[in-house]
Amino acid sequence: MSKETNRRDFIGYSFAAVAAVGGAASLVGMKQAWDPLPSVLAGGFTEIELSSLKAGTPETFTWRGKPIFVLKKSADMEKADRDLVVGEDRFTVAIGLCTHLGCIPAWKKDTWKCACHGGEFNASATQTFGPPPRPLDLPPFSVKGTAIMLGEEGPEYKAIAAAMMA
């Protein structure tokens, strides 16, 4: 210590240094607490291989805790602006929650039927009967070859979303 720094000043400088280090450590800890966990980040994207799906039978996948319906349309099913076209095949991709109250509709023959209040959606996920106010929602996706990646907004998603708004 120099002659001009007394004991009281030294204790003050020491306290300031300890407080600065503690404050920096607190900020690092807060940032780590606010950042999403790696498992949450990994759950944000789900890849679905479309080539393995059977025509006329929808498959249910999970993305961010929500059911996702993917239906490979058979030749006798009507075409819609909402259809995702990959190669020669047409697909319906939808979040499997009824737009009325959020129940999960079940596939019955050629229609998704909601058991809660009788809402029905056709193979293109458009409401055809009951209280649902709109078609099943479209999850964001991008097409990568014969697979779709849920959680990314690709050009195909944007085109279908724009067609649904028109």
Coordinates of C-alpha atoms in Angstrom, one line a residue:
M1 CA 0.0 0.0 0.0
S2 CA 1.2 3.5 -0.7
K3 CA 1.4 6.0 2.0
E4 CA -1.5 7.9 0.6
T5 CA -3.9 4.9 0.6
N6 CA -5.2 4.3 4.1
R7 CA -6.8 1.3 5.5
R8 CA -10.4 2.6 5.0
D9 CA -9.7 3.2 1.3
F10 CA -8.3 -0.2 0.8
I11 CA -11.3 -1.8 2.4
G12 CA -13.6 0.3 0.1
Y13 CA -11.6 -0.8 -3.0
S14 CA -11.7 -4.4 -1.9
F15 CA -15.5 -4.3 -1.4
A16 CA -16.0 -2.7 -4.8
A17 CA -13.9 -5.4 -6.5
V18 CA -15.8 -8.2 -4.7
A19 CA -19.2 -6.5 -5.6
A20 CA -18.1 -6.2 -9.3
V21 CA -17.1 -9.9 -9.5
G22 CA -20.4 -10.9 -7.7
G23 CA -22.5 -8.7 -10.0
A24 CA -20.8 -10.2 -13.1
A25 CA -21.4 -13.7 -11.8
S26 CA -25.0 -12.9 -11.2
L27 CA -25.5 -11.6 -14.7
V28 CA -23.9 -14.7 -16.2
G29 CA -26.2 -16.9 -14.0
M30 CA -29.3 -14.9 -15.1
K31 CA -28.5 -15.2 -18.7
Q32 CA -28.1 -19.0 -18.4
A33 CA -31.4 -19.1 -16.6
W34 CA -33.2 -17.1 -19.4
D35 CA -31.7 -19.1 -22.3
P36 CA -33.8 -22.1 -23.4
L37 CA -32.4 -25.5 -22.5
P38 CA -30.8 -27.5 -25.3
S39 CA -33.6 -30.0 -25.1
V40 CA -36.2 -27.2 -25.7
L41 CA -34.2 -26.0 -28.6
A42 CA -34.0 -29.5 -30.1
G43 CA -37.7 -29.9 -29.6
G44 CA -38.4 -26.9 -31.7
F45 CA -37.7 -28.7 -34.9
T46 CA -39.1 -32.1 -36.0
E47 CA -38.3 -33.8 -39.3
I48 CA -41.0 -36.0 -40.9
E49 CA -40.1 -38.3 -43.8
L50 CA -43.1 -38.2 -46.2
S51 CA -42.1 -41.1 -48.5
S52 CA -43.0 -43.7 -45.9
L53 CA -46.6 -42.6 -45.4
K54 CA -49.5 -44.6 -46.8
A55 CA -52.1 -42.9 -49.0
G56 CA -55.4 -42.3 -47.3
T57 CA -54.2 -42.9 -43.7
P58 CA -53.1 -40.0 -41.7
E59 CA -50.2 -40.2 -39.3
T60 CA -49.9 -38.2 -36.1
F61 CA -46.6 -36.7 -35.0
T62 CA -45.6 -34.5 -32.0
W63 CA -44.1 -31.1 -32.4
R64 CA -43.7 -28.7 -29.5
G65 CA -46.2 -30.8 -27.5
K66 CA -48.9 -30.5 -30.1
P67 CA -50.2 -33.3 -32.4
I68 CA -49.5 -32.8 -36.1
F69 CA -51.6 -34.5 -38.6
V70 CA -50.0 -35.5 -41.9
L71 CA -52.2 -37.1 -44.5
K72 CA -50.9 -38.4 -47.8
K73 CA -53.9 -37.9 -50.1
S74 CA -55.2 -40.8 -52.2
A75 CA -56.2 -40.2 -55.8
D76 CA -59.9 -40.0 -55.0
M77 CA -59.4 -37.2 -52.4
E78 CA -60.2 -33.7 -53.6
K79 CA -57.3 -31.3 -54.4
A80 CA -57.1 -28.1 -52.4
D81 CA -55.0 -24.9 -52.4
R82 CA -53.8 -25.9 -49.0
D83 CA -52.2 -29.2 -50.2
L84 CA -48.5 -29.6 -50.0
V85 CA -47.2 -31.1 -53.3
V86 CA -44.0 -33.1 -53.1
G87 CA -43.1 -34.8 -56.3
E88 CA -46.4 -36.5 -57.5
D89 CA -47.9 -36.7 -54.1
R90 CA -50.2 -34.3 -52.3
F91 CA -50.2 -34.0 -48.5
T92 CA -52.3 -32.3 -45.8
V93 CA -50.3 -30.9 -42.9
A94 CA -52.2 -29.5 -39.9
I95 CA -51.9 -28.9 -36.2
G96 CA -54.3 -31.6 -34.8
L97 CA -56.2 -29.3 -32.4
C98 CA -59.8 -28.3 -33.1
T99 CA -60.0 -24.6 -33.8
H100 CA -63.2 -24.4 -31.6
L101 CA -61.9 -25.4 -28.2
G102 CA -58.6 -27.2 -28.8
C103 CA -59.8 -30.9 -28.6
I104 CA -57.9 -33.5 -30.7
P105 CA -60.1 -34.7 -33.6
A106 CA -60.1 -38.4 -34.6
W107 CA -59.9 -39.7 -38.1
K108 CA -63.1 -41.5 -39.1
K109 CA -63.1 -42.9 -42.6
D110 CA -62.4 -39.7 -44.6
T111 CA -63.0 -37.0 -42.0
W112 CA -61.5 -35.7 -38.8
K113 CA -64.2 -35.5 -36.2
C114 CA -64.0 -33.7 -33.0
A115 CA -65.8 -35.5 -30.1
C116 CA -66.2 -32.4 -28.0
H117 CA -68.9 -30.5 -30.0
G118 CA -69.2 -32.4 -33.2
G119 CA -66.9 -30.3 -35.4
E120 CA -65.8 -32.0 -38.6
F121 CA -62.8 -31.3 -40.9
N122 CA -62.4 -32.8 -44.4
A123 CA -59.2 -34.4 -45.7
S124 CA -57.9 -30.9 -46.6
A125 CA -58.3 -29.9 -42.9
T126 CA -61.1 -27.4 -43.8
Q127 CA -64.1 -27.3 -41.4
T128 CA -67.2 -28.8 -42.9
F129 CA -69.6 -29.0 -40.0
G130 CA -70.1 -27.8 -36.5
P131 CA -68.8 -24.9 -34.4
P132 CA -65.1 -24.7 -35.5
P133 CA -64.6 -21.2 -36.9
R134 CA -61.7 -21.9 -39.3
P135 CA -59.7 -24.8 -40.8
L136 CA -57.1 -26.7 -38.7
D137 CA -54.1 -24.5 -38.3
L138 CA -51.0 -24.9 -40.4
P139 CA -47.7 -25.5 -38.6
P140 CA -44.6 -23.7 -40.0
F141 CA -42.5 -26.1 -42.1
S142 CA -40.0 -26.3 -44.9
V143 CA -39.5 -29.1 -47.4
K144 CA -36.1 -30.8 -47.6
G145 CA -36.3 -33.4 -50.4
T146 CA -39.0 -35.9 -49.4
A147 CA -39.1 -34.7 -45.8
I148 CA -40.6 -31.7 -44.0
M149 CA -38.9 -29.9 -41.1
L150 CA -41.5 -28.5 -38.7
G151 CA -40.5 -25.3 -37.0
E152 CA -39.0 -23.6 -40.1
E153 CA -41.0 -21.3 -42.5
G154 CA -40.0 -22.4 -46.0
P155 CA -41.4 -21.1 -49.3
E156 CA -43.9 -23.9 -49.6
Y157 CA -45.4 -22.9 -46.2
K158 CA -45.5 -19.2 -47.1
A159 CA -47.3 -20.1 -50.4
I160 CA -49.9 -22.3 -48.6
A161 CA -50.4 -19.7 -45.9
A162 CA -50.9 -17.0 -48.5
A163 CA -53.4 -19.1 -50.4
M164 CA -55.3 -19.8 -47.1
M165 CA -55.6 -16.0 -46.4
A166 CA -57.0 -15.2 -49.9

